[in-house]
Short mmCIF file of C-alpha atoms in Angstrom, two decimals:
data_model
loop_
_atom_site.label_atom_id
_atom_site.label_comp_id
_atom_site.label_asym_id
_atom_site.label_seq_id
_atom_site.Cartn_x
_atom_site.Cartn_y
_atom_site.Cartn_z
CA MET A 1 4.07 -5.51 39.62
CA ASN A 2 6.93 -7.14 41.53
CA ALA A 3 9.88 -9.06 40.13
CA ASP A 4 8.26 -12.45 40.70
CA GLN A 5 5.20 -11.44 38.68
CA LYS A 6 7.38 -10.10 35.91
CA MET A 7 9.22 -13.41 35.71
CA ARG A 8 5.87 -15.20 35.47
CA GLN A 9 4.95 -13.34 32.32
CA SER A 10 6.38 -14.11 28.93
CA ALA A 11 5.81 -12.25 25.68
CA SER A 12 7.12 -12.92 22.22
CA ALA A 13 6.64 -11.06 18.96
CA SER A 14 7.58 -12.70 15.72
CA ALA A 15 7.18 -11.40 12.20
CA TYR A 16 7.16 -13.60 9.20
CA GLY A 17 6.43 -13.46 5.52
CA ALA A 18 5.67 -15.87 2.76
CA ARG A 19 8.94 -17.54 1.75
CA ALA A 20 9.43 -20.07 -0.93
CA GLY A 21 9.56 -23.52 0.55
CA THR A 22 10.01 -22.46 4.22
CA GLY A 23 7.88 -21.04 7.05
CA VAL A 24 4.55 -19.37 6.54
CA GLY A 25 3.51 -19.11 2.94
CA ALA A 26 4.91 -22.47 1.90
CA GLY A 27 2.52 -24.62 -0.04
CA ALA A 28 0.32 -23.42 -2.82
CA GLY A 29 1.90 -20.54 -4.64
CA ASP A 30 5.46 -21.22 -3.42
CA GLY A 31 7.84 -18.62 -4.71
CA ASP A 32 5.12 -16.16 -5.67
CA PRO A 33 5.42 -12.68 -4.16
CA PRO A 34 2.71 -12.12 -1.54
CA GLY A 35 1.71 -8.77 -3.05
CA ARG A 36 0.30 -10.25 -6.27
CA VAL A 37 -3.16 -10.82 -4.81
CA ARG A 38 -5.03 -7.54 -4.48
CA ARG A 39 -7.51 -6.60 -1.81
CA PHE A 40 -11.23 -6.83 -2.42
CA TRP A 41 -12.89 -3.60 -3.50
CA SER A 42 -16.21 -2.53 -2.05
CA GLU A 43 -18.97 -1.78 -4.56
CA ARG A 44 -20.26 1.07 -2.36
CA ARG A 45 -23.78 0.91 -3.74
CA VAL A 46 -25.44 2.34 -0.64
CA PRO A 47 -23.07 5.35 -0.21
CA ALA A 48 -23.21 6.08 -3.94
CA GLY A 49 -27.01 5.91 -3.88
CA ILE A 50 -27.22 8.23 -0.86
CA VAL A 51 -24.89 10.80 -2.47
CA ALA A 52 -26.81 10.61 -5.75
CA LEU A 53 -30.15 11.14 -3.99
CA ALA A 54 -28.77 14.08 -1.98
CA VAL A 55 -27.34 15.76 -5.09
CA ALA A 56 -30.54 15.15 -7.02
CA ALA A 57 -32.68 16.59 -4.20
CA VAL A 58 -30.56 19.75 -3.82
CA SER A 59 -30.33 20.25 -7.59
CA GLY A 60 -34.07 19.75 -8.00
CA LEU A 61 -34.88 22.20 -5.22
CA LEU A 62 -32.53 24.83 -6.67
CA LEU A 63 -33.89 24.32 -10.19
CA TYR A 64 -37.47 24.68 -8.91
CA ASP A 65 -36.61 27.91 -7.12
CA VAL A 66 -34.89 29.38 -10.19
CA ALA A 67 -37.85 28.45 -12.37
CA ALA A 68 -40.25 30.01 -9.82
CA VAL A 69 -38.27 33.28 -9.82
CA ARG A 70 -38.25 33.33 -13.62
CA SER A 71 -42.03 32.96 -13.63
CA GLY A 72 -42.46 36.01 -11.40
CA ARG A 73 -42.66 34.45 -7.96
CA ARG A 74 -40.53 35.34 -4.96
CA ALA A 75 -37.46 33.28 -4.23
CA MET A 76 -37.36 30.99 -1.21
CA ARG A 77 -36.27 32.51 2.08
CA TRP A 78 -33.19 30.32 2.42
CA ARG A 79 -31.88 31.47 -0.97
CA ASP A 80 -32.51 35.13 -0.18
CA TRP A 81 -30.74 34.72 3.17
CA LEU A 82 -27.80 32.90 1.57
CA ALA A 83 -27.46 35.52 -1.18
CA ASP A 84 -27.52 38.36 1.37
CA GLU A 85 -24.91 36.66 3.57
CA LEU A 86 -22.57 36.00 0.66
CA ALA A 87 -22.94 39.56 -0.56
CA ALA A 88 -22.45 41.19 2.86
CA ARG A 89 -19.59 39.10 4.32
CA PRO A 90 -16.01 39.73 3.08
CA LEU A 91 -13.92 36.85 1.77
CA ASP A 92 -11.53 37.02 4.74
CA SER A 93 -14.36 36.57 7.23
CA ALA A 94 -13.86 33.78 9.75
CA TRP A 95 -17.15 32.15 8.78
CA MET A 96 -16.22 32.21 5.08
CA VAL A 97 -12.77 30.74 5.70
CA ALA A 98 -14.16 28.07 8.05
CA GLY A 99 -16.88 27.11 5.60
CA ALA A 100 -14.44 26.89 2.69
CA ALA A 101 -12.03 24.79 4.76
CA LEU A 102 -14.85 22.47 5.83
CA LEU A 103 -16.04 21.98 2.25
CA ALA A 104 -12.47 21.37 1.05
CA ALA A 105 -11.85 18.81 3.79
CA LEU A 106 -15.13 17.08 2.97
CA GLY A 107 -14.19 16.93 -0.72
CA VAL A 108 -10.74 15.49 0.03
CA TRP A 109 -12.27 12.93 2.39
CA MET A 110 -14.77 11.82 -0.26
CA VAL A 111 -12.00 11.47 -2.87
CA VAL A 112 -9.86 9.40 -0.49
CA MET A 113 -12.80 7.19 0.44
CA ALA A 114 -13.63 6.68 -3.23
CA MET A 115 -10.05 5.62 -4.03
CA ALA A 116 -9.68 3.31 -1.00
CA PRO A 117 -10.49 -0.39 -1.51
CA GLY A 118 -12.74 -0.73 1.51
CA LEU A 119 -13.79 -4.09 2.96
CA ARG A 120 -11.14 -3.88 5.67
CA GLY A 121 -12.65 -6.84 7.48
CA LEU A 122 -11.95 -9.22 4.59
CA LEU A 123 -8.46 -10.71 4.20
CA PRO A 124 -7.56 -11.93 0.68
CA MET A 125 -6.31 -15.50 0.34
CA ARG A 126 -3.77 -16.97 -2.05
CA ALA A 127 -4.98 -18.00 -5.47
CA PRO A 128 -5.01 -21.76 -6.05
CA GLU A 129 -2.06 -23.15 -7.93
CA PRO A 130 -3.02 -24.38 -11.43
CA GLU A 131 -2.77 -28.12 -11.96
CA ARG A 132 0.27 -29.17 -13.96
CA GLU A 133 -0.67 -31.74 -16.56
CA SER A 134 1.66 -33.53 -18.94
CA GLY A 135 -0.80 -33.12 -21.79
CA SER A 136 -1.17 -30.29 -24.28
CA GLY A 137 -0.17 -26.74 -23.50
CA SER A 138 -3.70 -25.47 -24.10
CA GLY A 139 -5.00 -27.45 -21.10
CA SER A 140 -2.42 -25.97 -18.77
CA GLY A 141 -3.18 -22.49 -20.08
CA ALA A 142 -6.89 -22.95 -19.40
CA GLY A 143 -6.09 -24.19 -15.89
CA ALA A 144 -3.96 -21.13 -15.22
CA GLU A 145 -6.72 -18.81 -16.42
CA ALA A 146 -9.29 -20.60 -14.24
CA ALA A 147 -7.00 -20.36 -11.20
CA ALA A 148 -6.42 -16.66 -11.84
CA ALA A 149 -10.18 -16.07 -12.04
CA VAL A 150 -10.80 -17.61 -8.61
CA ARG A 151 -10.57 -15.20 -5.69
CA ALA A 152 -11.14 -16.11 -2.07
CA GLY A 153 -11.14 -14.23 1.20
CA ILE A 154 -11.78 -14.84 4.87
CA ASP A 155 -13.40 -12.57 7.41
CA ARG A 156 -11.06 -11.32 10.12
CA THR A 157 -13.49 -12.32 12.86
CA SER A 158 -13.75 -15.85 11.47
CA ALA A 159 -9.97 -16.09 11.18
CA GLY A 160 -9.68 -15.02 14.82
CA LEU A 161 -12.11 -17.73 15.92
CA VAL A 162 -10.17 -20.38 14.00
CA LEU A 163 -6.89 -19.30 15.55
CA ARG A 164 -8.46 -19.11 19.01
CA ASP A 165 -9.59 -22.72 18.69
CA ARG A 166 -6.05 -23.61 17.70
CA ALA A 167 -4.71 -21.81 20.75
CA MET A 168 -7.10 -23.62 23.08
CA GLU A 169 -5.68 -26.97 21.87
CA VAL A 170 -2.25 -26.09 23.31
CA PRO A 171 -1.68 -27.86 26.65
CA GLY A 172 -1.59 -25.42 29.53
CA VAL A 173 -3.75 -22.72 27.93
CA ARG A 174 -6.75 -21.87 30.11
CA SER A 175 -8.24 -19.17 27.90
CA ALA A 176 -7.14 -17.32 24.80
CA ARG A 177 -8.07 -14.32 22.74
CA VAL A 178 -6.87 -13.68 19.19
CA ASP A 179 -7.37 -10.31 17.48
CA VAL A 180 -6.73 -10.41 13.74
CA GLY A 181 -5.78 -7.16 12.07
CA ARG A 182 -4.77 -6.39 8.53
CA ARG A 183 -1.06 -6.22 9.40
CA ARG A 184 -0.75 -7.89 12.82
CA ILE A 185 -2.32 -10.73 14.75
CA ARG A 186 -2.27 -10.32 18.54
CA ALA A 187 -2.77 -13.40 20.67
CA ARG A 188 -3.18 -13.25 24.47
CA ALA A 189 -3.50 -16.38 26.56
CA LEU A 190 -3.80 -17.37 30.21
CA ALA A 191 -1.84 -20.42 31.36
CA HIS A 192 -2.81 -22.44 34.44
CA PHE A 193 -0.06 -25.06 34.38
CA ARG A 194 3.26 -25.80 32.65
CA ASP A 195 6.13 -23.37 32.31
CA LEU A 196 5.18 -20.10 30.63
CA ASP A 197 8.05 -20.27 28.15
CA GLU A 198 7.00 -23.76 27.06
CA VAL A 199 3.37 -22.69 26.69
CA ARG A 200 4.42 -19.64 24.74
CA ALA A 201 6.65 -21.67 22.40
CA ASP A 202 3.92 -24.25 21.70
CA LEU A 203 1.32 -21.52 21.25
CA ASP A 204 3.58 -19.61 18.88
CA ALA A 205 4.16 -22.73 16.77
CA ALA A 206 0.47 -23.67 16.76
CA LEU A 207 -0.63 -20.21 15.66
CA HIS A 208 2.04 -20.07 12.94
CA GLU A 209 0.76 -23.37 11.60
CA GLY A 210 -2.84 -22.16 11.83
CA ILE A 211 -2.02 -18.98 9.93
CA ARG A 212 -0.23 -20.99 7.27
CA GLN A 213 -3.28 -23.21 6.82
CA LEU A 214 -5.51 -20.15 6.40
CA GLY A 215 -3.72 -19.51 3.11
CA LEU A 216 -3.59 -15.73 3.41
CA ALA A 217 -2.04 -13.79 0.56
CA ARG A 218 -0.33 -11.38 2.96
CA PRO A 219 0.20 -13.19 6.27
CA PRO A 220 0.18 -10.60 9.09
CA ALA A 221 2.88 -10.47 11.74
CA LEU A 222 2.22 -12.46 14.88
CA SER A 223 2.49 -11.23 18.46
CA VAL A 224 1.99 -13.73 21.31
CA HIS A 225 1.60 -12.82 24.98
CA VAL A 226 1.20 -15.45 27.71
CA ARG A 227 0.68 -14.83 31.41
CA ARG A 228 -0.33 -16.82 34.47
CA SER A 229 -3.97 -16.69 35.48
CA ALA A 230 -4.91 -15.18 38.84
CA LYS A 231 -6.30 -18.49 40.15
CA SER A 232 -3.06 -20.29 39.37
CA LYS A 233 -1.07 -17.59 41.19
CA GLY A 234 -3.11 -18.10 44.31
#
């Protein structure tokens, strides 16, 4: 890439947080810390059901084999083979150490997955601000409880589509792509006319306003990259 092409490209990265009365985060919930709204937790019904079925199947098979041996029948081949291997191999054997390490890693991974919230594709939104009425205090308390009970979220893909539409409204933007992550939003656009710095400034402002209107509880940082399209260069 030569110097002229480098001058044609413009990139800006800007981080912001919810501040009371200014910037992103102003509006409903002004002055509230952004960390008060927690992430959504996955119910994990399917993984829990699969683990329960697997444990039940293994336990049932082992219980059947033990009962068969107690009744005078021969144990299953896999249990005889496993008992012989465990009795013959020393504890410092490579296979024993590798198997123990694998089981330990699997157990740690399952504990971490059980303690993680999950639903990484869902971004929590700010809780609605309770209506302030001049009436009795009981009415305002009920409104606060109702507002606290309401929880909303937006899918990251949907948020990216909304911001992409916002980016396409900026004059000079030929095409745009917006990737929404949990901590950062990356926007890349192609400009076919106007100065790149002007397009980048307007795009940055438009996306900031779009993110503010999404009402996210923890607004991610924004990174904007604008470059000239190949057709415009020619």
